[in-house]
Coordinates of C-alpha atoms and ligand atoms in Angstrom, one line a residue:
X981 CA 9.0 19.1 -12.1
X982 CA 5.3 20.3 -12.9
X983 CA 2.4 19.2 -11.3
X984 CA -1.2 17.6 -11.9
X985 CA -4.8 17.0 -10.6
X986 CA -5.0 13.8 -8.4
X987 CA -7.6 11.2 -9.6
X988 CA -10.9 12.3 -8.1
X989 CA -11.8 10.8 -4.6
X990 CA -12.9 7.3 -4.4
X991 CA -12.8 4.8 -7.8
X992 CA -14.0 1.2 -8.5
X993 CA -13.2 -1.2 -11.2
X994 CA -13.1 -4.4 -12.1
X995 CA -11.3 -4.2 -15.1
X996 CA -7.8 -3.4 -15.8
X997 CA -9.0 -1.1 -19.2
X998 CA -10.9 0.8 -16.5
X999 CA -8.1 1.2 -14.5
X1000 CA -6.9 4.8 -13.3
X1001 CA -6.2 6.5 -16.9
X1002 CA -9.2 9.2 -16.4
X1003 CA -6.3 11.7 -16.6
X1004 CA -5.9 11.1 -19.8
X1005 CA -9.1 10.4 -20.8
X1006 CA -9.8 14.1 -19.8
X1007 CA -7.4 15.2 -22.3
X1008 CA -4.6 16.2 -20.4
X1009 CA -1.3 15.4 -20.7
X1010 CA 0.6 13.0 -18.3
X1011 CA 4.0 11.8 -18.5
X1012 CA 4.1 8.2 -17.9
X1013 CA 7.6 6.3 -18.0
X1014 CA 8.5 2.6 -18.8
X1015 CA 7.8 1.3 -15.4
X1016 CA 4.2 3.1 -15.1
X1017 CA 5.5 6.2 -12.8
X1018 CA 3.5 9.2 -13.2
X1019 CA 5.2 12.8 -13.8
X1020 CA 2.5 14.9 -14.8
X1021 CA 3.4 18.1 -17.5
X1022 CA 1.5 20.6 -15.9
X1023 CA -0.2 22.0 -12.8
X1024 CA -3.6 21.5 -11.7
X1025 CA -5.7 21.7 -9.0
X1026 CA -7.7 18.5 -7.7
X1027 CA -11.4 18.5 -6.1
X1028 CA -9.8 18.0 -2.8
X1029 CA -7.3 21.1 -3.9
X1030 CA -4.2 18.8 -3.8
X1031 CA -1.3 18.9 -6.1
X1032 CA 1.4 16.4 -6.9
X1033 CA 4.5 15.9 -8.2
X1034 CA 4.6 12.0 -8.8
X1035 CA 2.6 9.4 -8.7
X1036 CA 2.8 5.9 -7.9
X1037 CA 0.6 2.5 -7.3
X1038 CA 0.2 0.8 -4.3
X1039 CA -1.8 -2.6 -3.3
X1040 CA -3.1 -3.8 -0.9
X1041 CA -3.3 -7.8 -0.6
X1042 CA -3.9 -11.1 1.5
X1043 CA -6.4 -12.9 2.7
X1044 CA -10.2 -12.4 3.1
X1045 CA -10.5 -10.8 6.6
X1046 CA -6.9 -9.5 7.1
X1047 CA -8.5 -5.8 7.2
X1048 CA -6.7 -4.7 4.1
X1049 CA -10.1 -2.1 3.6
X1050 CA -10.1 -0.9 7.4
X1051 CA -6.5 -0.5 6.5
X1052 CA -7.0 1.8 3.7
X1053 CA -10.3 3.8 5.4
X1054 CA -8.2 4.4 8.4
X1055 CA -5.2 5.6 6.2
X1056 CA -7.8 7.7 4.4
X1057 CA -10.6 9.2 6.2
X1058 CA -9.1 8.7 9.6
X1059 CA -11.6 6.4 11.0
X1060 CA -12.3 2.6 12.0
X1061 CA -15.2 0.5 9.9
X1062 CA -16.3 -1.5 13.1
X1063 CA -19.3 -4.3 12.9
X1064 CA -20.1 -6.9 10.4
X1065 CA -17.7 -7.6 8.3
X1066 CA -18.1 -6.7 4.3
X1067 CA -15.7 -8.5 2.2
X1068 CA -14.9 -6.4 -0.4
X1069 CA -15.7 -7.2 -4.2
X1070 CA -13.4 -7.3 -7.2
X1071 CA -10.8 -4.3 -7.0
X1072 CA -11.6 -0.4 -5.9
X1073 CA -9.0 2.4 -5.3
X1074 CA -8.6 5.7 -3.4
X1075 CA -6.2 8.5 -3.5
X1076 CA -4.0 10.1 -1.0
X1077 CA -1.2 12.4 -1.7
X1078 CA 1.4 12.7 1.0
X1079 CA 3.9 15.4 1.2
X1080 CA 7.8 13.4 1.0
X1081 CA 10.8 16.0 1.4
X1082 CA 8.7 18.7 0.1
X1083 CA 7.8 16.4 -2.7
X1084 CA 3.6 15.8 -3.2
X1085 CA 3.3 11.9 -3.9
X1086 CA 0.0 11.0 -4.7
X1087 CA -0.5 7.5 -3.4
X1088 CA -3.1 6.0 -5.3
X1089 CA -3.7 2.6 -3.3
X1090 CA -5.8 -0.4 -4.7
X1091 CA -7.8 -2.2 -2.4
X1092 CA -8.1 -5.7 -3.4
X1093 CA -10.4 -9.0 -2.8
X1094 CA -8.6 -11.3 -0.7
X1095 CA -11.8 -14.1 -1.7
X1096 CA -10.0 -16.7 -4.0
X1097 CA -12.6 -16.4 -6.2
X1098 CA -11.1 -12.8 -7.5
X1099 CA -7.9 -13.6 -7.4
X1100 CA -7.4 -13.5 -11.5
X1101 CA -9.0 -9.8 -11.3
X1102 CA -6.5 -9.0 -8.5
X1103 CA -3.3 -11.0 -10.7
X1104 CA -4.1 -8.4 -13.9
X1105 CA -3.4 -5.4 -11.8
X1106 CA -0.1 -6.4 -10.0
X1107 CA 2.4 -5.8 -13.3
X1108 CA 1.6 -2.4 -12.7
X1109 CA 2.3 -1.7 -8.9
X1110 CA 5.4 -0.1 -7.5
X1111 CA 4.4 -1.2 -4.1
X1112 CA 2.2 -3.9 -2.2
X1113 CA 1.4 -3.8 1.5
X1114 CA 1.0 -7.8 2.1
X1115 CA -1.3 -8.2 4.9
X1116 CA -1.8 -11.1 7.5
X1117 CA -4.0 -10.7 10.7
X1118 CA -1.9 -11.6 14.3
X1119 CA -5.3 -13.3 15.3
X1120 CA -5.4 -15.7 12.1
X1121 CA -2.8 -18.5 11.8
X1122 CA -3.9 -19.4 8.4
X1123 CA -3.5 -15.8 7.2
X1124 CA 0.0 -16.1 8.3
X1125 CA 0.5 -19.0 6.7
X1126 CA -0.5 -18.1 3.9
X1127 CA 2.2 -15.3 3.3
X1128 CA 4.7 -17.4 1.5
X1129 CA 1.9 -18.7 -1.0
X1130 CA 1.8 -15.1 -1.6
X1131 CA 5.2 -14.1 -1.9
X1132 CA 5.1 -16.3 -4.4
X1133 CA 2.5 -15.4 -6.4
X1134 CA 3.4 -11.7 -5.8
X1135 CA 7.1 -12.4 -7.5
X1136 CA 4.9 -14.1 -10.7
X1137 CA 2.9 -11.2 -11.3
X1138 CA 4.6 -8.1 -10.5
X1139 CA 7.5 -6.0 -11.8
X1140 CA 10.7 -7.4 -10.6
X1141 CA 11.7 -4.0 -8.3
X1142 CA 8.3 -3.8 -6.6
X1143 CA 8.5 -2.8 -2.9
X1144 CA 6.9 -5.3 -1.1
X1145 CA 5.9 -4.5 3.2
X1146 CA 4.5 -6.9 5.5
X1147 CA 2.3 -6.1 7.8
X1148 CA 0.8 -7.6 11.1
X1149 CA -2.3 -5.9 11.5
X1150 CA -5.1 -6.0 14.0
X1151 CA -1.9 -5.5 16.8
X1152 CA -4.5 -4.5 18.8
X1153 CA -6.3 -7.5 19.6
X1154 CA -4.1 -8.5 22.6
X1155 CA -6.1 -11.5 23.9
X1156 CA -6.7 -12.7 20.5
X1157 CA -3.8 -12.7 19.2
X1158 CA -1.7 -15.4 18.0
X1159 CA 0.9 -14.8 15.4
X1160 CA 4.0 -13.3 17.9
X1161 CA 5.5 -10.1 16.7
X1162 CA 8.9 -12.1 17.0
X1163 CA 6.9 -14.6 14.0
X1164 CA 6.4 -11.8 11.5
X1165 CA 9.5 -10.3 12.1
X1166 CA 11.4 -13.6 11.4
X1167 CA 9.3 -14.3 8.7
X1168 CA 9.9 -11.1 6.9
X1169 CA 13.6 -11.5 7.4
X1170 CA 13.5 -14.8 5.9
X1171 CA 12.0 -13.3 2.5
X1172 CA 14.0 -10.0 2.9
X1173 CA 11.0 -7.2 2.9
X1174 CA 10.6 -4.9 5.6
X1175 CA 7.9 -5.6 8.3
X1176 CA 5.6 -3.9 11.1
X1177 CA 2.5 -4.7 12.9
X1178 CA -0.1 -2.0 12.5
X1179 CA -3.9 -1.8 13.7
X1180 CA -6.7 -0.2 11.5
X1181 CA -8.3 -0.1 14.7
X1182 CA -6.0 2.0 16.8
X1183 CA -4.5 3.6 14.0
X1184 CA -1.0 2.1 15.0
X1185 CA 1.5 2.4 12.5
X1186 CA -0.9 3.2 9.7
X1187 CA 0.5 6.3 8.2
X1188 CA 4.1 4.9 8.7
X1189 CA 3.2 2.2 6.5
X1190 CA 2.1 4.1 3.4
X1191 CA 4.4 6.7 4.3
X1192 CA 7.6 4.6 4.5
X1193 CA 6.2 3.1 1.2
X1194 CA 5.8 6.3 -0.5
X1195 CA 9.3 7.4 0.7
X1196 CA 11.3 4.3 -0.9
X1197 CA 9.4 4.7 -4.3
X1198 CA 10.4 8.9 -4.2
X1199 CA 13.9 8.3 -3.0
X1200 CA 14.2 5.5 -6.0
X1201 CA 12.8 8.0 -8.8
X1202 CA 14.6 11.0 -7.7
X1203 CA 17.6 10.1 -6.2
X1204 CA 20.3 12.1 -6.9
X1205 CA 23.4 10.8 -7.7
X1206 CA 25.5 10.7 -4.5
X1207 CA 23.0 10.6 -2.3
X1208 CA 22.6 7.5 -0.2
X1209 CA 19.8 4.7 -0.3
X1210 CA 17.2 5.2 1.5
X1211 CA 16.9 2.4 4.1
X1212 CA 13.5 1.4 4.2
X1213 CA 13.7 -1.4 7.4
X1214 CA 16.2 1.2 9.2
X1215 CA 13.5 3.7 8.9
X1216 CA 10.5 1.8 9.4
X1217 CA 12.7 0.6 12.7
X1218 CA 13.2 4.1 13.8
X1219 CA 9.6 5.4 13.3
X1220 CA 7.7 2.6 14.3
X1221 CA 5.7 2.2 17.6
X1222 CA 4.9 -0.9 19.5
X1223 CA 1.7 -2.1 20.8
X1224 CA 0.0 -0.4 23.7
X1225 CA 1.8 2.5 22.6
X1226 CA -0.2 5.5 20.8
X1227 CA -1.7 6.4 18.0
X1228 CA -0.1 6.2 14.9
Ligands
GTP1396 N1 -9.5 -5.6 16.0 C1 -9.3 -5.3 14.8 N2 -10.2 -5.6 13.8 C2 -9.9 -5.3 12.6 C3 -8.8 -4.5 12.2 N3 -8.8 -4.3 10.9 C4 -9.9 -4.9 10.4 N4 -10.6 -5.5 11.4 C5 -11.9 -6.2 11.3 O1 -11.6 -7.3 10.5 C6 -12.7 -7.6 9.6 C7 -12.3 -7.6 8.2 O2 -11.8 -6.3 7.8 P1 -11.7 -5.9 6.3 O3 -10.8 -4.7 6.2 O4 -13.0 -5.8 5.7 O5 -10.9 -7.1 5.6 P2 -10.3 -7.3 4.1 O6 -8.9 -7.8 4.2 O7 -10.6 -6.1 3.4 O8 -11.2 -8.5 3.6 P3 -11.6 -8.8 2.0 O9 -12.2 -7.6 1.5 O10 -12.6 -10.0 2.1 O11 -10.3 -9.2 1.4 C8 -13.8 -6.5 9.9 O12 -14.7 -7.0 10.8 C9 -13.0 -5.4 10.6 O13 -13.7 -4.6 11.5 C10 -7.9 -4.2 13.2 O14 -6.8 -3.5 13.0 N5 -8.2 -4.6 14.5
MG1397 MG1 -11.8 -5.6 1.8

């Protein structure tokens, strides 16, 4: 499988014709199959000097306040965006490639507006995501509540074998909390997706969540023959820490 350049650090758009293409708008060839996966035709090297091998979508959604962005910056850049709160506008992206079984998957993860008032920007970009990360926060009821509206909206939009996570985050707030781990567990269960709490915060459980993500999509597209499923929850369950655990 050849390689190719990894879309240039941090994008914004609010537009789905401005949506991650530049690779071919540079002229270069990429390889893109029926269900949007990226297998670029030849090496190159990116500005950060990463190559990969595949390339797949990922979102990020729920509602305003959930921390879908610290999510994302912490997964990034490895840090915390503490103080006032910036809700974030329309739809932006970054890029992270992650190294699966020797395999480079760039990740390119779309960070979107949980405000209802961007919520038909957010709708045109779902038909082409192999994964969303749906968000609640353990200290909002409502955002918990709100998962199922969601789902629901999530199953109207997207491809019909997206891989869809849910994630508790801000685990770390201990004395604020009060969605139960047991609540989003059950929860998850009831709709069949996999499930973990995370903290952009702490960092708990942050890489596992993209990286669990990014192995399900690479086991699905180069899965050969006899070998077995790869067992997203059973993984997720093995490699998962709790709260007041460590860093992630
Ligand atoms: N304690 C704690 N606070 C968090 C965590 N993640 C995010 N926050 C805080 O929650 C607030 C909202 O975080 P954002 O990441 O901006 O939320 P968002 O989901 O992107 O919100 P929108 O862009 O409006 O959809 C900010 O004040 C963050 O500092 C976390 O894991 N723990
Ligand atoms: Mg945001």
């Amino acid at each position: 499988m050849s390689r190719k350049k990894a879309l240039k650090g941090k994008g914004s758009s609010n537009t789905p014709s401005s949506s991650p293409s530049s690779d071919k708008e540079k002229g270069k060839k990429v390889l893109t199959q029926s269900n949007g996966v990226v297998h670029p035709s030849r090496p190159s090297l990116s500005n950060s000097g990463e190559f990969y091998d595949i390339a797949f979508k990922v979102m990020l959604v729920g509602d305003s306040g959930v921390g879908k962005t610290c999510l994302l910056v912490r997964f990034k850049d490895g840090a915390f965006l503490a103080g006032s709160f910036i809700s974030t506008v329309g739809i932006d992206f970054r890029n992270k490639v992650l190294n699966i079984d020797g395999v480079r998957v760039k990740l390119q993860i779309w960070d979107t507006a949980g405000q209802e008032r961007f919520r038909s920007v957010t709708h045109a970009y779902y038909r082409d995501a192999h994964a969303l990360l749906l968000l609640y926060d353990v200290t909002n009821k409502a955002s918990f509540d709100n998962i199922q509206a969601w789902l629901t909206e999530i199953h109207e939009f997207t491809q019909q074998n997206v891989v869809i996570m849910l994630l508790g985050n801000k685990a770390d707030s201990t004395h604020e909390r009060i969605v139960k781990r047991e609540e989003g567990e059950k929860l998850a269960k009831d709709f069949g997706v996999p499930f973990m709490e995370t903290s952009a915060k702490s960092g708990l459980n942050v890489e596992l969540a993209f990286t669990a993500v990014a192995k399900e999509l690479k086991h699905r597209e180069m899965k050969e023959p006899n070998e077995p499923k790869f067992q997203l929850q059973e993984y997720v369950n093995k490699e998962m820490k709790g709260v007041g655990c460590c860093r992630s």
